[in-house]
Amino acid sequence: MAVLIVLESENGELKSSSGELLSYGKALASFMETDAFALSMNCSVQNSIEKYGVQKVIEVHSEHLQSFNAKNYADCVAEVSQKLNCDIIVVSSSTNSKYMSGILAQKLEAAYTNNIVDLPLEKKPFTVKRSVYSNKAFAHTQMNATVKILGLTKNSFGQNVDHAATEIESFELTANIASSALEIKGQDTLEGQISIADADVVVSGGRGLKGPDNWKMIEDLADVLGAAMACSKPVSDMGWRPHSEHVGQTGKPVASNLYIAIGISGAIQHLAGVSSSKVKVVINTDPEAPFVKAADYAVIGDAFEVVPQLIEKLKAFKIQNG
Ligand SMILES: Cc1cc2nc3c(=O)[nH]c(=O)nc-3n(C[C@H](O)[C@H](O)[C@H](O)COP(=O)(O)OP(=O)(O)OC[C@H]3O[C@@H](n4cnc5c(N)ncnc54)[C@H](O)[C@@H]3O)c2cc1C
């Protein structure tokens, strides 16, 4: 019995979610009084893993894992978990992980739950705490299968540095994981843009910005902060911004460290999708806007005055602090 942590990577680098997954997997293994192993697919982890102290990282390199393919990834995780005798598998709550975990659960006859926000509440029966109803409530879910797949919500656990030595081992898959049903021929990625799912900081604009021509200041603020850009639903519905930036209940979820909402009222459907963000800042003229109550910090003021000043201050801060 052991815990296997499935790491995600992009362009040969571990994703920022890895630190939290490793910290959670390590704490979970300690809670279960067992070992923690990590699995990295098509990504060398030599220089990026040592801070988290898992016993061993298994590296699998295969041409069939070059681009994300849910079936191939599930096959790989299944083989490694069986080889290492792992009956708890920790995955992220990314879209790719969700695609993969259903197939993996079916393959291993495992129980799969996602949106997990903490260490298990009990070992026997194995009970996890998960957020439900768009983060409005928690459910305590019992997982009764022998193999359990746990999808961890981003930013729910945090990162614990642990400098215990980590062994890195290459692993050759014995099974042929090439999917005959689905073959990824190539992948196009948007250059120079930070994805909302992976961003530490997200700058988001709403109808209070009056029109698409006013987005330059949002771009400038995102630029100076190294942030991803997002927007409310009406903004994308009106075509001011692309639908890929729409966040909320019917858009993308945001679980960034910092979420800055500018000219967004904070309707329940918007808040539902951004409430997993750690620190929420709102800039709004209306002190009664729902987002003001939901935010950690609020600036009551006109975005057209506040945002340019904020950009100037941040630029000056960056110059002063190198
Ligand atoms: C089924 C359903 C699903 C939905 N899903 C989503 C979703 O996923 N995401 C989403 O965002 N919405 C969603 N909505 C829509 C949601 O209910 C709200 O209508 C929407 O979020 C409002 O967008 P907004 O805050 O940009 O605009 P508004 O509600 O019009 O708010 C604009 C805000 O800007 C402020 N403001 C005005 N001028 C300025 C200024 N100069 N400076 C600073 N602040 C200013 C105002 O005080 C106001 O608070 C959904 C609705 C339904 C019915």
Short mmCIF file of C-alpha atoms and ligand atoms in Angstrom, two decimals:
data_model
loop_
_atom_site.label_atom_id
_atom_site.label_comp_id
_atom_site.label_asym_id
_atom_site.label_seq_id
_atom_site.Cartn_x
_atom_site.Cartn_y
_atom_site.Cartn_z
CA MET A 1 0.00 0.00 0.00
CA ALA A 2 1.41 3.42 -0.99
CA VAL A 3 0.38 6.80 -2.40
CA LEU A 4 1.11 7.72 -6.03
CA ILE A 5 1.10 11.42 -6.95
CA VAL A 6 0.50 12.09 -10.64
CA LEU A 7 2.35 15.23 -11.74
CA GLU A 8 1.37 17.36 -14.72
CA SER A 9 3.77 19.08 -17.08
CA GLU A 10 3.72 21.38 -20.06
CA ASN A 11 6.49 21.96 -22.60
CA GLY A 12 8.85 19.78 -20.57
CA GLU A 13 8.32 21.64 -17.28
CA LEU A 14 6.30 20.65 -14.25
CA LYS A 15 3.13 22.67 -13.82
CA SER A 16 2.86 25.02 -10.86
CA SER A 17 0.24 22.71 -9.30
CA SER A 18 2.98 20.09 -8.70
CA GLY A 19 4.28 21.59 -5.44
CA GLU A 20 0.85 21.45 -3.84
CA LEU A 21 0.14 17.93 -5.18
CA LEU A 22 3.47 16.67 -3.80
CA SER A 23 2.88 18.36 -0.43
CA TYR A 24 -0.61 16.89 -0.20
CA GLY A 25 0.49 13.40 -1.33
CA LYS A 26 3.34 13.41 1.20
CA ALA A 27 1.03 14.48 4.05
CA LEU A 28 -1.55 11.90 2.95
CA ALA A 29 1.08 9.13 2.96
CA SER A 30 2.13 10.17 6.43
CA PHE A 31 -1.53 10.17 7.57
CA MET A 32 -1.92 6.64 6.12
CA GLU A 33 1.50 5.61 7.54
CA THR A 34 2.84 4.61 4.16
CA ASP A 35 5.18 5.80 1.38
CA ALA A 36 4.66 8.54 -1.21
CA PHE A 37 5.84 8.15 -4.79
CA ALA A 38 5.39 10.58 -7.65
CA LEU A 39 4.97 9.93 -11.36
CA SER A 40 6.18 12.30 -14.04
CA MET A 41 5.23 11.60 -17.65
CA ASN A 42 7.57 12.89 -20.34
CA CYS A 43 9.16 15.48 -18.06
CA SER A 44 12.56 15.38 -16.32
CA VAL A 45 12.15 16.50 -12.76
CA GLN A 46 15.79 16.58 -11.66
CA ASN A 47 15.95 20.26 -10.75
CA SER A 48 12.40 20.93 -9.69
CA ILE A 49 11.39 18.23 -7.28
CA GLU A 50 13.89 18.15 -4.43
CA LYS A 51 12.00 20.60 -2.20
CA TYR A 52 9.08 18.31 -1.42
CA GLY A 53 10.72 15.18 -0.06
CA VAL A 54 8.75 12.35 -1.65
CA GLN A 55 10.67 9.06 -1.44
CA LYS A 56 10.85 8.40 -5.16
CA VAL A 57 9.87 9.96 -8.48
CA ILE A 58 9.18 7.62 -11.35
CA GLU A 59 9.89 9.12 -14.76
CA VAL A 60 8.23 7.57 -17.79
CA HIS A 61 9.22 8.77 -21.24
CA SER A 62 7.27 7.61 -24.26
CA GLU A 63 6.33 9.02 -27.65
CA HIS A 64 2.73 8.10 -26.80
CA LEU A 65 2.73 10.53 -23.88
CA GLN A 66 3.98 13.53 -25.89
CA SER A 67 0.59 15.23 -26.05
CA PHE A 68 -2.15 14.66 -23.52
CA ASN A 69 -4.22 11.62 -24.42
CA ALA A 70 -6.55 10.51 -21.60
CA LYS A 71 -6.41 6.82 -22.49
CA ASN A 72 -2.61 6.64 -22.87
CA TYR A 73 -2.06 8.61 -19.67
CA ALA A 74 -4.53 6.39 -17.77
CA ASP A 75 -2.75 3.27 -19.06
CA CYS A 76 0.59 4.63 -17.89
CA VAL A 77 -0.69 5.61 -14.42
CA ALA A 78 -2.40 2.24 -14.07
CA GLU A 79 0.74 0.29 -14.88
CA VAL A 80 2.98 2.34 -12.58
CA SER A 81 0.50 2.28 -9.69
CA GLN A 82 0.15 -1.50 -9.95
CA LYS A 83 3.91 -2.00 -10.20
CA LEU A 84 4.50 0.10 -7.06
CA ASN A 85 1.51 -1.37 -5.27
CA CYS A 86 -0.13 2.04 -4.80
CA ASP A 87 -3.77 2.01 -3.85
CA ILE A 88 -4.21 5.75 -3.40
CA ILE A 89 -3.61 7.91 -6.46
CA VAL A 90 -3.53 11.70 -6.12
CA VAL A 91 -4.31 13.77 -9.21
CA SER A 92 -4.98 17.46 -9.81
CA SER A 93 -8.45 18.80 -10.54
CA SER A 94 -7.44 20.05 -14.01
CA THR A 95 -9.61 19.27 -17.00
CA ASN A 96 -7.03 16.77 -18.29
CA SER A 97 -6.94 15.00 -14.94
CA LYS A 98 -10.72 14.74 -14.94
CA TYR A 99 -10.70 13.22 -18.43
CA MET A 100 -8.01 10.76 -17.42
CA SER A 101 -9.34 9.80 -14.00
CA GLY A 102 -12.65 8.40 -15.24
CA ILE A 103 -10.81 6.02 -17.57
CA LEU A 104 -8.30 5.17 -14.84
CA ALA A 105 -11.06 4.46 -12.33
CA GLN A 106 -12.74 2.12 -14.77
CA LYS A 107 -9.43 0.36 -15.52
CA LEU A 108 -8.47 -0.14 -11.86
CA GLU A 109 -12.04 -0.62 -10.60
CA ALA A 110 -11.26 2.35 -8.37
CA ALA A 111 -13.38 4.95 -6.60
CA TYR A 112 -12.76 8.49 -7.92
CA THR A 113 -13.71 11.73 -6.22
CA ASN A 114 -12.54 15.22 -7.12
CA ASN A 115 -12.82 18.69 -5.56
CA ILE A 116 -11.06 17.36 -2.45
CA VAL A 117 -10.04 20.17 -0.12
CA ASP A 118 -8.27 18.49 2.79
CA LEU A 119 -6.65 15.34 4.13
CA PRO A 120 -9.09 12.47 4.66
CA LEU A 121 -11.34 12.80 7.69
CA GLU A 122 -11.08 9.10 8.52
CA LYS A 123 -9.00 6.12 7.43
CA LYS A 124 -11.75 3.54 8.01
CA PRO A 125 -14.12 4.02 6.39
CA PHE A 126 -11.94 6.13 4.10
CA THR A 127 -13.77 9.47 4.09
CA VAL A 128 -12.79 12.61 2.21
CA LYS A 129 -13.94 16.22 2.41
CA ARG A 130 -14.92 17.78 -0.94
CA SER A 131 -16.47 21.02 -2.02
CA VAL A 132 -19.85 20.75 -3.77
CA TYR A 133 -22.56 23.02 -5.21
CA SER A 134 -20.02 25.46 -6.72
CA ASN A 135 -18.09 25.71 -3.44
CA LYS A 136 -21.19 26.56 -1.42
CA ALA A 137 -21.02 23.44 0.78
CA PHE A 138 -18.79 20.54 1.76
CA ALA A 139 -19.62 16.85 1.42
CA HIS A 140 -18.04 14.06 3.42
CA THR A 141 -17.70 11.22 0.93
CA GLN A 142 -16.92 7.63 1.81
CA MET A 143 -14.71 5.78 -0.71
CA ASN A 144 -15.14 2.05 -0.35
CA ALA A 145 -13.17 0.60 -3.30
CA THR A 146 -9.69 -0.81 -2.65
CA VAL A 147 -8.07 1.64 -5.06
CA LYS A 148 -8.95 5.30 -4.56
CA ILE A 149 -8.29 8.25 -6.89
CA LEU A 150 -8.31 11.64 -5.19
CA GLY A 151 -8.59 14.86 -7.24
CA LEU A 152 -7.20 17.75 -5.19
CA THR A 153 -8.67 21.24 -5.60
CA LYS A 154 -5.99 23.79 -6.49
CA ASN A 155 -4.98 26.10 -3.62
CA SER A 156 -6.83 24.06 -1.03
CA PHE A 157 -3.82 22.57 0.75
CA GLY A 158 -0.79 24.78 0.06
CA GLN A 159 2.86 23.80 -0.23
CA ASN A 160 5.11 22.34 2.45
CA VAL A 161 8.83 22.43 1.80
CA ASP A 162 10.64 19.26 2.86
CA HIS A 163 14.25 18.70 1.87
CA ALA A 164 14.31 14.93 2.48
CA ALA A 165 16.21 13.15 -0.32
CA THR A 166 14.26 12.08 -3.40
CA GLU A 167 15.32 9.22 -5.64
CA ILE A 168 14.56 9.55 -9.35
CA GLU A 169 13.99 6.31 -11.26
CA SER A 170 13.26 5.69 -14.93
CA PHE A 171 10.48 3.26 -15.70
CA GLU A 172 9.91 1.38 -18.96
CA LEU A 173 6.28 0.61 -19.66
CA THR A 174 5.68 -3.01 -20.57
CA ALA A 175 2.17 -2.53 -21.94
CA ASN A 176 1.60 -1.00 -25.36
CA ILE A 177 -0.20 2.22 -24.46
CA ALA A 178 -0.66 3.51 -28.00
CA SER A 179 -4.35 4.29 -28.33
CA SER A 180 -5.86 2.92 -31.49
CA ALA A 181 -9.07 4.85 -30.96
CA LEU A 182 -7.58 8.32 -30.64
CA GLU A 183 -4.32 9.69 -31.91
CA ILE A 184 -3.21 13.27 -31.22
CA LYS A 185 -1.52 14.56 -34.37
CA GLY A 186 -0.45 17.91 -33.00
CA GLN A 187 -1.29 20.65 -30.59
CA ASP A 188 -1.52 24.42 -31.04
CA THR A 189 -0.90 26.62 -28.03
CA LEU A 190 -1.53 30.33 -27.81
CA GLU A 191 1.83 32.06 -27.65
CA GLY A 192 2.56 34.67 -25.01
CA GLN A 193 -0.64 34.16 -23.03
CA ILE A 194 -0.91 32.79 -19.52
CA SER A 195 -3.67 30.23 -19.13
CA ILE A 196 -6.35 31.03 -16.57
CA ALA A 197 -6.19 27.50 -15.15
CA ASP A 198 -2.49 27.71 -14.31
CA ALA A 199 -2.13 31.41 -13.47
CA ASP A 200 -1.06 32.56 -10.02
CA VAL A 201 -2.59 35.96 -10.68
CA VAL A 202 -5.74 36.71 -12.71
CA VAL A 203 -6.94 40.19 -13.68
CA SER A 204 -10.61 40.17 -14.63
CA GLY A 205 -12.85 42.86 -16.12
CA GLY A 206 -16.62 43.29 -16.11
CA ARG A 207 -19.36 45.39 -17.62
CA GLY A 208 -18.22 48.32 -15.47
CA LEU A 209 -15.45 48.86 -18.03
CA LYS A 210 -18.09 50.15 -20.48
CA GLY A 211 -16.67 48.69 -23.69
CA PRO A 212 -13.93 46.67 -25.41
CA ASP A 213 -11.84 49.75 -26.20
CA ASN A 214 -11.13 50.17 -22.50
CA TRP A 215 -9.36 46.82 -22.14
CA LYS A 216 -5.90 48.28 -22.75
CA MET A 217 -5.59 49.13 -19.06
CA ILE A 218 -6.59 45.56 -18.10
CA GLU A 219 -3.91 44.25 -20.48
CA ASP A 220 -1.35 46.64 -18.99
CA LEU A 221 -2.20 45.62 -15.44
CA ALA A 222 -2.04 41.91 -16.37
CA ASP A 223 1.26 42.56 -18.10
CA VAL A 224 2.91 44.26 -15.13
CA LEU A 225 1.68 41.51 -12.77
CA GLY A 226 2.48 38.60 -15.14
CA ALA A 227 -1.21 37.71 -14.86
CA ALA A 228 -3.78 35.92 -16.99
CA MET A 229 -6.77 37.95 -18.21
CA ALA A 230 -10.38 36.99 -17.55
CA CYS A 231 -13.83 38.56 -17.78
CA SER A 232 -17.44 38.22 -16.65
CA LYS A 233 -20.03 36.41 -18.76
CA PRO A 234 -21.81 39.46 -20.24
CA VAL A 235 -18.46 40.81 -21.38
CA SER A 236 -17.79 37.71 -23.48
CA ASP A 237 -21.46 37.43 -24.53
CA MET A 238 -21.27 40.96 -25.96
CA GLY A 239 -18.08 40.04 -27.80
CA TRP A 240 -15.91 42.51 -25.91
CA ARG A 241 -13.58 39.64 -25.00
CA PRO A 242 -13.17 36.03 -26.25
CA HIS A 243 -15.25 33.30 -24.60
CA SER A 244 -12.02 31.62 -23.48
CA GLU A 245 -11.70 34.41 -20.87
CA HIS A 246 -15.20 33.98 -19.40
CA VAL A 247 -14.96 32.80 -15.79
CA GLY A 248 -17.65 31.70 -13.36
CA GLN A 249 -20.18 28.95 -12.95
CA THR A 250 -20.76 28.59 -16.69
CA GLY A 251 -17.21 29.60 -17.65
CA LYS A 252 -13.78 28.56 -16.45
CA PRO A 253 -13.08 28.06 -12.76
CA VAL A 254 -10.33 30.20 -11.24
CA ALA A 255 -8.19 29.04 -8.33
CA SER A 256 -5.40 31.61 -8.47
CA ASN A 257 -3.44 33.05 -5.56
CA LEU A 258 -4.70 36.53 -6.44
CA TYR A 259 -7.89 37.43 -8.34
CA ILE A 260 -8.46 41.10 -9.17
CA ALA A 261 -12.05 41.88 -10.24
CA ILE A 262 -12.48 45.25 -11.93
CA GLY A 263 -15.98 46.59 -12.60
CA ILE A 264 -17.55 43.22 -11.76
CA SER A 265 -20.60 43.23 -9.48
CA GLY A 266 -20.04 39.76 -8.00
CA ALA A 267 -23.21 37.96 -9.06
CA ILE A 268 -23.53 34.53 -7.47
CA GLN A 269 -22.75 32.78 -10.78
CA HIS A 270 -19.51 34.74 -11.10
CA LEU A 271 -18.45 34.20 -7.48
CA ALA A 272 -19.16 30.47 -7.73
CA GLY A 273 -16.35 30.10 -10.25
CA VAL A 274 -13.74 32.25 -8.54
CA SER A 275 -14.26 31.47 -4.86
CA SER A 276 -11.34 29.01 -4.75
CA SER A 277 -8.94 31.89 -5.33
CA LYS A 278 -6.89 32.66 -2.26
CA VAL A 279 -6.98 36.46 -2.18
CA LYS A 280 -9.73 38.39 -3.96
CA VAL A 281 -9.43 42.11 -4.63
CA VAL A 282 -12.28 44.16 -6.10
CA ILE A 283 -12.24 47.59 -7.68
CA ASN A 284 -15.77 48.98 -7.90
CA THR A 285 -17.57 52.31 -7.62
CA ASP A 286 -20.40 50.74 -5.63
CA PRO A 287 -19.67 49.94 -1.97
CA GLU A 288 -22.85 47.80 -1.92
CA ALA A 289 -21.76 45.54 -4.80
CA PRO A 290 -21.87 41.87 -3.67
CA PHE A 291 -18.21 41.43 -4.64
CA VAL A 292 -17.20 44.01 -2.03
CA LYS A 293 -18.56 41.70 0.69
CA ALA A 294 -17.02 38.59 -0.89
CA ALA A 295 -13.56 40.14 -1.43
CA ASP A 296 -10.58 40.21 0.94
CA TYR A 297 -9.75 43.77 -0.15
CA ALA A 298 -11.93 46.35 -1.89
CA VAL A 299 -11.02 49.63 -3.54
CA ILE A 300 -14.14 51.77 -3.80
CA GLY A 301 -13.44 53.97 -6.77
CA ASP A 302 -13.64 54.53 -10.48
CA ALA A 303 -11.62 51.88 -12.34
CA PHE A 304 -10.57 54.49 -14.91
CA GLU A 305 -8.81 56.42 -12.13
CA VAL A 306 -7.70 53.55 -9.88
CA VAL A 307 -6.26 51.11 -12.44
CA PRO A 308 -3.83 53.53 -14.20
CA GLN A 309 -2.52 54.63 -10.79
CA LEU A 310 -2.14 51.02 -9.70
CA ILE A 311 -0.16 50.23 -12.87
CA GLU A 312 2.17 53.20 -12.25
CA LYS A 313 2.72 52.20 -8.60
CA LEU A 314 3.44 48.58 -9.56
CA LYS A 315 5.89 49.63 -12.27
CA ALA A 316 7.70 51.92 -9.80
CA PHE A 317 7.75 49.11 -7.20
CA LYS A 318 9.23 46.70 -9.74
CA ILE A 319 11.96 49.16 -10.74
CA GLN A 320 12.85 49.84 -7.06
CA ASN A 321 12.91 46.17 -6.15
CA GLY A 322 14.72 44.93 -9.25
C1 LIG B 1 -27.54 30.54 -15.53
C2 LIG B 1 -26.60 31.71 -15.42
C3 LIG B 1 -25.24 31.48 -15.47
C4 LIG B 1 -24.34 32.54 -15.38
N1 LIG B 1 -22.99 32.29 -15.40
C5 LIG B 1 -22.14 33.31 -15.24
C6 LIG B 1 -20.72 33.09 -15.21
O1 LIG B 1 -20.24 31.96 -15.33
N2 LIG B 1 -19.90 34.15 -15.05
C7 LIG B 1 -20.37 35.42 -14.90
O2 LIG B 1 -19.56 36.35 -14.77
N3 LIG B 1 -21.70 35.66 -14.93
C8 LIG B 1 -22.58 34.66 -15.11
N4 LIG B 1 -23.92 34.92 -15.18
C9 LIG B 1 -24.36 36.33 -15.22
C10 LIG B 1 -24.42 36.95 -13.84
O3 LIG B 1 -25.68 36.68 -13.24
C11 LIG B 1 -24.24 38.47 -13.92
O4 LIG B 1 -25.21 39.01 -14.76
C12 LIG B 1 -22.87 38.89 -14.45
O5 LIG B 1 -21.84 38.22 -13.71
C13 LIG B 1 -22.70 40.38 -14.30
O6 LIG B 1 -21.53 40.76 -14.95
P1 LIG B 1 -20.75 42.07 -14.49
O7 LIG B 1 -20.45 42.00 -13.05
O8 LIG B 1 -19.62 42.26 -15.45
O9 LIG B 1 -21.81 43.24 -14.83
P2 LIG B 1 -22.75 44.07 -13.88
O10 LIG B 1 -23.57 43.21 -13.00
O11 LIG B 1 -23.44 45.04 -14.77
O12 LIG B 1 -21.75 44.85 -12.91
C14 LIG B 1 -20.91 45.88 -13.30
C15 LIG B 1 -20.23 46.40 -12.04
O13 LIG B 1 -19.30 47.42 -12.41
C16 LIG B 1 -19.37 48.46 -11.46
N5 LIG B 1 -18.90 49.69 -12.14
C17 LIG B 1 -19.57 50.48 -13.01
N6 LIG B 1 -18.77 51.47 -13.44
C18 LIG B 1 -17.58 51.28 -12.82
C19 LIG B 1 -16.35 51.99 -12.85
N7 LIG B 1 -16.16 53.08 -13.63
N8 LIG B 1 -15.34 51.55 -12.07
C20 LIG B 1 -15.49 50.47 -11.27
N9 LIG B 1 -16.63 49.77 -11.20
C21 LIG B 1 -17.66 50.17 -11.98
C22 LIG B 1 -20.82 48.53 -11.03
O14 LIG B 1 -20.93 49.13 -9.75
C23 LIG B 1 -21.19 47.05 -11.03
O15 LIG B 1 -20.98 46.49 -9.75
C24 LIG B 1 -24.84 33.87 -15.25
C25 LIG B 1 -26.21 34.09 -15.20
C26 LIG B 1 -27.09 33.03 -15.28
C27 LIG B 1 -28.57 33.30 -15.21
#
